[in-house]
Tab-separated table of C-alpha atoms in Angstrom:
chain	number	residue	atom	x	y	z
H	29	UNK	CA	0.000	0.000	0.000
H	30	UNK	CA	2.635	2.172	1.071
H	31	UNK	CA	4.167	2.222	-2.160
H	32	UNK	CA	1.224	2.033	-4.440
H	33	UNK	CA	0.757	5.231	-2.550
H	34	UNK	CA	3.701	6.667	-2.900
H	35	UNK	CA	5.182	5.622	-6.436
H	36	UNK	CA	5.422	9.008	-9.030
H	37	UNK	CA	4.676	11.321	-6.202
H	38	UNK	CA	6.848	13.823	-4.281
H	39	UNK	CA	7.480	12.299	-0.657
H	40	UNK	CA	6.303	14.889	2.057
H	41	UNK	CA	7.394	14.794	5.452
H	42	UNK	CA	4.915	12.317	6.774
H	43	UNK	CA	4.789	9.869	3.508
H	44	UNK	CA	8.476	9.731	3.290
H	45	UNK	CA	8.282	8.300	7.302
H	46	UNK	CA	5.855	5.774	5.841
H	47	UNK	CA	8.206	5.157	3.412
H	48	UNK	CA	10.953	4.474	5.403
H	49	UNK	CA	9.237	2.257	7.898
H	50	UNK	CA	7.651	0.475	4.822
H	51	UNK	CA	11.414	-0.423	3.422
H	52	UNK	CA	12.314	-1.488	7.325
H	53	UNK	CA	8.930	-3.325	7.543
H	54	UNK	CA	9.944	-4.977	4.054
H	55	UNK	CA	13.469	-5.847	4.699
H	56	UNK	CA	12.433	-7.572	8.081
H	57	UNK	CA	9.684	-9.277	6.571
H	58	UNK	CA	11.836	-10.604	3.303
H	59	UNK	CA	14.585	-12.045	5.786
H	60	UNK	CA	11.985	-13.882	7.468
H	61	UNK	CA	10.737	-15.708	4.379
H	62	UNK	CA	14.002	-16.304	3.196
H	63	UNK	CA	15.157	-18.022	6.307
H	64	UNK	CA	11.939	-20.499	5.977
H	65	UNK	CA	12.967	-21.104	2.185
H	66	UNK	CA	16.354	-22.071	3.600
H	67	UNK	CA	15.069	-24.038	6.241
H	68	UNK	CA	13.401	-26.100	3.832
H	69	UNK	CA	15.608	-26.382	1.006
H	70	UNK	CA	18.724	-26.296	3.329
H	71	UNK	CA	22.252	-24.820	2.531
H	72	UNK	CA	23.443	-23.279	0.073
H	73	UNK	CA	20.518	-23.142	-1.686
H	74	UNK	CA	18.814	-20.811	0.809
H	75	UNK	CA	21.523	-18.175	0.718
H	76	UNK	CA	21.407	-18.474	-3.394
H	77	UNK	CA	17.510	-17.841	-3.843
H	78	UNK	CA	17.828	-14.803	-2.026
H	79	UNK	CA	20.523	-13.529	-3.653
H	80	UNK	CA	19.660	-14.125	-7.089
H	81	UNK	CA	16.261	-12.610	-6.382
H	82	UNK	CA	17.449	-9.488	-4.964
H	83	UNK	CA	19.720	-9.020	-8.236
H	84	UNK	CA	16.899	-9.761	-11.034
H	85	UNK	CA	14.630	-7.459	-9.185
H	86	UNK	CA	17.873	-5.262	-9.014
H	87	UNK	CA	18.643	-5.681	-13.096
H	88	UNK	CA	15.141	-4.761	-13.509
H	89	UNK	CA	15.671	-1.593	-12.268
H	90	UNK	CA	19.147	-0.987	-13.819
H	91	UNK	CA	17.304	-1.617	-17.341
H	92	UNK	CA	14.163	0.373	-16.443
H	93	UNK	CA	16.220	3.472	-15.135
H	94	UNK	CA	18.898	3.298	-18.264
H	95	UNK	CA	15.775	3.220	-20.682
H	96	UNK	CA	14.250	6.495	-19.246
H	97	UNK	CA	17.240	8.117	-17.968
H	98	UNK	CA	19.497	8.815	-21.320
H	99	UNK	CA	22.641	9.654	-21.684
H	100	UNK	CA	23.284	10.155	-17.777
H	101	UNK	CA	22.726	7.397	-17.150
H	102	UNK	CA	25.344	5.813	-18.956
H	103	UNK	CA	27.372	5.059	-15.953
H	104	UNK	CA	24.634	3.833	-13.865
H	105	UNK	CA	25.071	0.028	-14.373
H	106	UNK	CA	29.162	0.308	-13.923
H	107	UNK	CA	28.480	2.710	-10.976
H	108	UNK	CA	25.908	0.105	-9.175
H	109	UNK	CA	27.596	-2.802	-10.207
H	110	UNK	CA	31.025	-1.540	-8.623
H	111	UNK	CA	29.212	-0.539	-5.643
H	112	UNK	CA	27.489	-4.001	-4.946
H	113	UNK	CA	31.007	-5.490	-4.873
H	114	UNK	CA	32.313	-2.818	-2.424
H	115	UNK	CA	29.010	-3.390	-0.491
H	116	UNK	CA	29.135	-7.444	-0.377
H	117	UNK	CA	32.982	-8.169	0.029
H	118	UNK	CA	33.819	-4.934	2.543
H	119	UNK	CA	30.509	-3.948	3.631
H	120	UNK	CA	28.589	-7.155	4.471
H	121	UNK	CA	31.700	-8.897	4.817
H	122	UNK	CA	32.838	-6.565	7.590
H	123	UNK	CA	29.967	-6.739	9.827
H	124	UNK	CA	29.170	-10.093	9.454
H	125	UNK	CA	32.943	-10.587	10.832
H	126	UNK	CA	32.442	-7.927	13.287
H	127	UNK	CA	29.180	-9.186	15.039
H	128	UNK	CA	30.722	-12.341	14.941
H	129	UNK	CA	34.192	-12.165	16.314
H	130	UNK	CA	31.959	-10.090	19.425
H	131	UNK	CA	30.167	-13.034	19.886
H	132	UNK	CA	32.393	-16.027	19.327
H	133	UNK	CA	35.784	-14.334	19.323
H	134	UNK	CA	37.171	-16.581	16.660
H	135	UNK	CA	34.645	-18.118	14.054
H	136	UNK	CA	36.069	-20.873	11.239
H	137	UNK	CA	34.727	-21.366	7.746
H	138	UNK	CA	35.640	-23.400	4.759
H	139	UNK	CA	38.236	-21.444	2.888
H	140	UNK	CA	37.458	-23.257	-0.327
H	141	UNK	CA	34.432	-22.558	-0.566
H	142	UNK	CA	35.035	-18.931	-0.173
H	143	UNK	CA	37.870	-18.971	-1.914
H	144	UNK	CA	36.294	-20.216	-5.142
H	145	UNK	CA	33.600	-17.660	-4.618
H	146	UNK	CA	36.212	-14.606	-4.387
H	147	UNK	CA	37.961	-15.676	-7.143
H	148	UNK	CA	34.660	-15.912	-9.376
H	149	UNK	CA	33.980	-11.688	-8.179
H	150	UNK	CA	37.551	-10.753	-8.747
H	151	UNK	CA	37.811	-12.382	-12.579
H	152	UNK	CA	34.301	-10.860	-13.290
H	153	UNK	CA	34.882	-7.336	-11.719
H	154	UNK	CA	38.215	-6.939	-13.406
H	155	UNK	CA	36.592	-8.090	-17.133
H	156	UNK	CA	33.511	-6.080	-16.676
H	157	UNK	CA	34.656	-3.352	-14.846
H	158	UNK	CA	38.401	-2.849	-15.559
H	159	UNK	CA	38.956	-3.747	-19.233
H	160	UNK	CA	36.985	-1.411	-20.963
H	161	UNK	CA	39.197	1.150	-19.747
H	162	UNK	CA	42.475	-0.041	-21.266
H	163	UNK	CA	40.586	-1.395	-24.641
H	164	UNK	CA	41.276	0.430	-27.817
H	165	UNK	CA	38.503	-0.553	-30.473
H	166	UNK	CA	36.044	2.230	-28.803
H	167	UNK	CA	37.177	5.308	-27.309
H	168	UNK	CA	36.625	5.944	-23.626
H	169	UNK	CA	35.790	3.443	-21.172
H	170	UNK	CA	33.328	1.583	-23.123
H	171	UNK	CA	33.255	-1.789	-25.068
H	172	UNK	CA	32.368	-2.429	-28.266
H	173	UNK	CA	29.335	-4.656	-29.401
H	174	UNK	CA	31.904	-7.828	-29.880
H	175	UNK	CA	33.622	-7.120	-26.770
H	176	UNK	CA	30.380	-6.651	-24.582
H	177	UNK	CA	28.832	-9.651	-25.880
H	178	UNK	CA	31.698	-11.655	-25.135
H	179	UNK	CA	32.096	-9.938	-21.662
H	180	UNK	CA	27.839	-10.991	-21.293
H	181	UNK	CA	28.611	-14.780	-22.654
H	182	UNK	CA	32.115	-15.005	-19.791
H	183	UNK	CA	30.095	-13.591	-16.896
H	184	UNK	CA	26.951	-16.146	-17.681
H	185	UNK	CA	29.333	-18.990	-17.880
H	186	UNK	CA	31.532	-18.143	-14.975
H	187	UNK	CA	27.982	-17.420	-12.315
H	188	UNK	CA	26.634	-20.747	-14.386
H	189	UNK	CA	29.502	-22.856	-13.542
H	190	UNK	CA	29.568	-21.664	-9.701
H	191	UNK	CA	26.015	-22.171	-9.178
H	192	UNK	CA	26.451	-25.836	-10.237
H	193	UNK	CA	29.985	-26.252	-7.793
H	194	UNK	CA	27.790	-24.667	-5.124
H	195	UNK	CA	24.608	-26.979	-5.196
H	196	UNK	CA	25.287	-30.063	-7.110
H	197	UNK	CA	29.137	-30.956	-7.187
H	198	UNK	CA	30.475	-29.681	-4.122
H	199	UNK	CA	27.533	-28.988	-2.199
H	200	UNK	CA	28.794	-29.507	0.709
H	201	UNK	CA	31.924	-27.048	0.822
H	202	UNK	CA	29.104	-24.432	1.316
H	203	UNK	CA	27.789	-25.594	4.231
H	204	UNK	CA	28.581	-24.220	7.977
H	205	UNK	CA	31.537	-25.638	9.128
H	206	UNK	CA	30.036	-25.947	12.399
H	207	UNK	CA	26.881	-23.738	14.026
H	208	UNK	CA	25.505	-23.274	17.592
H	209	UNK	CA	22.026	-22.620	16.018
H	210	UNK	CA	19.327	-24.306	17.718
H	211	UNK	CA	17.358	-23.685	13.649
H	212	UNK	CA	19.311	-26.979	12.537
H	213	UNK	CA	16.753	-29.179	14.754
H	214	UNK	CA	13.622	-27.555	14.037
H	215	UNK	CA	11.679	-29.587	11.972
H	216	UNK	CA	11.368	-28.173	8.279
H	217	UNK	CA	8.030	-26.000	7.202
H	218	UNK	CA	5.919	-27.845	5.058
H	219	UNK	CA	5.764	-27.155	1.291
H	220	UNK	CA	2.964	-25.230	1.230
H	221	UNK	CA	4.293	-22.817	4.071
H	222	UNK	CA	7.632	-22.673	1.485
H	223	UNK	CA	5.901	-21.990	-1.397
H	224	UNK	CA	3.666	-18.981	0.472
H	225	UNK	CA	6.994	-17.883	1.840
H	226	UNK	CA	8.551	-17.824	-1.413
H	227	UNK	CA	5.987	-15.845	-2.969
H	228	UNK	CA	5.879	-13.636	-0.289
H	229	UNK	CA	9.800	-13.158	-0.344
H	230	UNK	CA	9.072	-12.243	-3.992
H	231	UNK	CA	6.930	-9.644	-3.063
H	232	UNK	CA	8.783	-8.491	-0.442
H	233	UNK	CA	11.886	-7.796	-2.560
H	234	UNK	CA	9.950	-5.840	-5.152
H	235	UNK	CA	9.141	-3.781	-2.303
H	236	UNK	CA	12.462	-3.214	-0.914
H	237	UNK	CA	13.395	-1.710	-4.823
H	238	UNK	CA	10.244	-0.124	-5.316
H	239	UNK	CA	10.683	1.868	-2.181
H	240	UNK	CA	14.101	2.595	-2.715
H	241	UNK	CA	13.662	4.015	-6.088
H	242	UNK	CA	10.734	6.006	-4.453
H	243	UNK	CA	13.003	7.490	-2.415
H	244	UNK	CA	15.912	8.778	-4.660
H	245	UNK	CA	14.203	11.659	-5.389
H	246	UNK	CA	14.891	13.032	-2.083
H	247	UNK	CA	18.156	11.285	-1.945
H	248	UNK	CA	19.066	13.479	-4.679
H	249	UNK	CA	18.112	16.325	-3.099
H	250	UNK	CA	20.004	15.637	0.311
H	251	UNK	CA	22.972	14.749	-1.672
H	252	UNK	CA	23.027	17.814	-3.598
H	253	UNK	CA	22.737	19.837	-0.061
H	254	UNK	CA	25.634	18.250	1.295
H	255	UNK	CA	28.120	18.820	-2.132
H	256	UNK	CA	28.405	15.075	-2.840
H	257	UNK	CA	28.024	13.906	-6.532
H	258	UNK	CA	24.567	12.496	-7.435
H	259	UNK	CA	26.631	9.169	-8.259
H	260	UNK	CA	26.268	8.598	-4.860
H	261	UNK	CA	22.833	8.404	-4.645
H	262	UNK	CA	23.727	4.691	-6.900
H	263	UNK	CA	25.545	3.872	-3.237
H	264	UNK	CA	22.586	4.436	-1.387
H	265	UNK	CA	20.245	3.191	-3.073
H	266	UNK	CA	22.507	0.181	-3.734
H	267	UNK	CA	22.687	-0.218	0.280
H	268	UNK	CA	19.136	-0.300	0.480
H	269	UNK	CA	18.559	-2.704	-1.946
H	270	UNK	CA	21.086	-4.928	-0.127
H	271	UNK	CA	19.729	-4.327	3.219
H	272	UNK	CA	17.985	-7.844	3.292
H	273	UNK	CA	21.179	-9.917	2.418
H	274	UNK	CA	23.052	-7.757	5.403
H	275	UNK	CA	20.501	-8.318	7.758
H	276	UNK	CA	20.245	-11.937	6.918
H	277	UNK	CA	24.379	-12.491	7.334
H	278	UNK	CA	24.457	-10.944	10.023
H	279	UNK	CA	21.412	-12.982	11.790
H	280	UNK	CA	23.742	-16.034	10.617
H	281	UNK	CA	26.940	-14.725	11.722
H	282	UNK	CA	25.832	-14.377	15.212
H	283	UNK	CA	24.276	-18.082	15.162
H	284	UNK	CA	27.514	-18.657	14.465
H	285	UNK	CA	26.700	-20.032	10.889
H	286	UNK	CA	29.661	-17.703	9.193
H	287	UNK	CA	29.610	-20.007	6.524
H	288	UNK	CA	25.868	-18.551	5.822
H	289	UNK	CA	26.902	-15.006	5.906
H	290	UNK	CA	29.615	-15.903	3.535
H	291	UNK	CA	27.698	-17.491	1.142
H	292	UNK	CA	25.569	-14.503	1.173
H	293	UNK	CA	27.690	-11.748	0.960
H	294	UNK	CA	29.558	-13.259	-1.855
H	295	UNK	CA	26.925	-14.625	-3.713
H	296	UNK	CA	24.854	-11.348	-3.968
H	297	UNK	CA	28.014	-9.693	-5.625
H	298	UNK	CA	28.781	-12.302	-7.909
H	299	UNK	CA	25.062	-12.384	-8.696
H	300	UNK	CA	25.560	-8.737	-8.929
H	301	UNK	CA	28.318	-8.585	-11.949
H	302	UNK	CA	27.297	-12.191	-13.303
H	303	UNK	CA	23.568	-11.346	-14.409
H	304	UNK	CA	23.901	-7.401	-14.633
H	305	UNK	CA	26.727	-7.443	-17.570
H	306	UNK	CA	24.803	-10.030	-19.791
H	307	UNK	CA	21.036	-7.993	-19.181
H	308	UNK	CA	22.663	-5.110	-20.091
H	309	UNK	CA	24.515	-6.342	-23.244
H	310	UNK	CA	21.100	-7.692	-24.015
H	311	UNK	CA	19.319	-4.307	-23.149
H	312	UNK	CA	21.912	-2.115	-24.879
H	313	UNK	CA	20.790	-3.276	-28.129
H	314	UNK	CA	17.514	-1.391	-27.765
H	315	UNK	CA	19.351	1.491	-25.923
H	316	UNK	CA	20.504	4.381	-27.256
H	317	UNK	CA	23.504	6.401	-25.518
H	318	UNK	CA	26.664	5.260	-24.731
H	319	UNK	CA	27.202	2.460	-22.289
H	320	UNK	CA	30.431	3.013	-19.757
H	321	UNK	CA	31.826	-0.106	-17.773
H	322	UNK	CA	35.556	1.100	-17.397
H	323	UNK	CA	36.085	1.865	-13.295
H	324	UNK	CA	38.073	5.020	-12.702
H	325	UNK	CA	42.047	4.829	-11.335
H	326	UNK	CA	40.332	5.936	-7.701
H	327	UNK	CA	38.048	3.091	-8.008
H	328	UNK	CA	40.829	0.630	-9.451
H	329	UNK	CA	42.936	1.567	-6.568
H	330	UNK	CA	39.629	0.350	-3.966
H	331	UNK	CA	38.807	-2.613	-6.490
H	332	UNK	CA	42.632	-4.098	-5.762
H	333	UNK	CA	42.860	-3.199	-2.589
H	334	UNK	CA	40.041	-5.719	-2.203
H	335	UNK	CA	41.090	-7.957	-3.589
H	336	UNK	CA	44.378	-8.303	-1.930
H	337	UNK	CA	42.740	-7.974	1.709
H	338	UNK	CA	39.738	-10.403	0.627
H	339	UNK	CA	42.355	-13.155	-0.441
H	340	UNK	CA	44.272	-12.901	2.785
H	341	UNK	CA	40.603	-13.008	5.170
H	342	UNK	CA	39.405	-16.061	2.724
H	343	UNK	CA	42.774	-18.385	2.617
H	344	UNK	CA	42.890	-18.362	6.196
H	345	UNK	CA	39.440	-19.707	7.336
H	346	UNK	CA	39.496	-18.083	10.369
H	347	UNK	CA	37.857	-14.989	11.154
H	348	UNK	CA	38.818	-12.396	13.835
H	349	UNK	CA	37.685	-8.882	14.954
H	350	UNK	CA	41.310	-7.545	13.056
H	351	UNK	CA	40.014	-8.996	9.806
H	352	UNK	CA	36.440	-7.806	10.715
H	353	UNK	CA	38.187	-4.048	11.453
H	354	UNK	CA	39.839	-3.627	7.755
H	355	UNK	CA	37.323	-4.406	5.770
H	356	UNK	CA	34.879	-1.967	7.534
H	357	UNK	CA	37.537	0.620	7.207
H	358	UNK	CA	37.819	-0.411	3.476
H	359	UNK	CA	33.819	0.248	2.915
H	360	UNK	CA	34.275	3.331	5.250
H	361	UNK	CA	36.600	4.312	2.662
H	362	UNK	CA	34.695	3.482	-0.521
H	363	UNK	CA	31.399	5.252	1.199
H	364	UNK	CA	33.859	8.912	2.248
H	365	UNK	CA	35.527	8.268	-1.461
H	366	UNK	CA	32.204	8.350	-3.133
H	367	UNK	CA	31.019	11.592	-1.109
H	368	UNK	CA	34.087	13.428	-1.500
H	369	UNK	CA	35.388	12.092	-5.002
């Protein structure tokens, strides 16, 4: 209701506070329906319905917004893109960590798993993201029609081949290494209470977006009061979107299920790069306006800096509040970067 009332209309004090408690209502409701999915499909295939949800409903609006938006938005895909992977490997990464080291002090997963997962984000962010600055068949950080197919083809091949790893051939490198969750003994919801759930986790996503795109007009306007580049508002509203998958991490962190979190966090941004780059090679056949993927040397400098720190939390398969503490000061950076660029 709240936003069937609100979509296409300027937000005035007292809708925008329905607003907000709508997307708070929403998020709370969606992790709760994605939880009884998992329940009753188990691990990993829990974590990987919400994820990929979130990101089609998430591609919808990338496509929708590029369509309407012209030429400025030609950046918006790269820009949201590169902020889901700053978001899911420092952002929900970091707290997950955090919340968890507070807890348990010292919380083990399967390096592996999350190894194989890492490596998947890094190879896609760096041929979606970084090529197409350094390529010289178009000018500026853009592919050409060749080179973004293939890029769409790799990145549907690459999330194809993980998904498979993940829930048929090693299914069970995915699963929590060990948990203190008293969830594991429940007995499973029936399949009518699944499929409900599932519907309603549908619905509850669509939601979350909605309201978040409701909002941007006022985003916009707050960023523009504070000096910060309306790219940011992409951040935000990328947060928000994500705001289910962090609460849901961190919900598993603390039942010591790290394994969960992990699964989520890095699932979401491979889901992220892995169905955006091939919708959008798709949709920019029937778009006009340039289309720019290449990352900018700031954001090169962030994208590696990830990388390095991500491959030295992952091989490990420990966690601890030190590993917790740089990757939240990694996103802390990527959030003050993107405000004062």
């Amino acid at each position: 209701m709240v936003l069937a009332a609100s979509w296409g209309r300027d937000l005035g004090t007292i809708l925008l506070v329905l607003v907000c408690l709508g997307l708070g209502g929403a998020v709370t409701a969606a992790v709760h329906h994605a939880e009884v999915v998992a329940h009753r499909v188990g691990e990993p295939f829990g974590t990987l319905i919400l994820a990929v949800a979130v990101t089609v409903i998430e591609v919808a609006l990338i496509v929708t917004l590029m369509a309407s938006g012209g030429e400025k938005a030609s950046t918006l895909a790269r820009d949201t893109v590169f902020a889901a992977v700053m978001i899911t490997t420092n952002g929900i990464v970091g707290v997950s960590l955090l919340v968890g080291s507070l807890r348990h002090k010292v919380q083990e997963f399967r390096a592996h798993a999350s190894g194989g997962a890492l490596a998947v984000i890094l190879a896609l962010a760096t041929l979606s993201l970084v090529l197409p600055t350094f390529t010289t068949t178009t000018a500026g950080q853009t592919f050409s029609g060749a080179q973004l197919a293939f890029a769409g083809v790799v990145s549907l091949v690459l999330y194809g081949v993980f998904v498979f790893v993940q829930t048929v051939r090693h299914r069970d490198y995915f699963l929590p290494k060990n948990s203190t969750s008293e969830d594991d003994h429940a007995a499973a919801p029936s399949n009518r209470t699944t499929w409900v759930s599932l519907g309603l986790l549908l619905l509850c996503l669509v939601a979350v977006v909605g309201l978040a795109k409701t909002v941007s007009p006022t985003l916009e306007s707050a960023v523009e009061s504070i000096g910060a580049p309306l790219s940011f508002v992409g951040v935000v509203i990328a947060l928000l979107v994500l705001l289910p998958e962090t609460v849901a991490a961190v919900r598993a962190s603390l039942r010591d299920r790290l394994q969960v979190s992990l699964n989520l966090a890095l699932g979401s941004g491979m889901a992220s790069i892995g169905l955006t780059i091939p919708a959008i090679a798709i949709a920019s056949i029937f778009l006009s306006g340039p289309l720019v993927l290449g990352l900018d040397p700031k954001e090169m400098v962030l994208l590696v800096l990830t990388a390095a720190v991500s491959t030295l939390t992952m091989v490990t398969g420990r966690a601890t509040l030190l590993q917790a503490t740089v990757h939240l000061v990694l996103f802390s950076s990527f959030v003050f970067l993107a405000i004062t660029p």
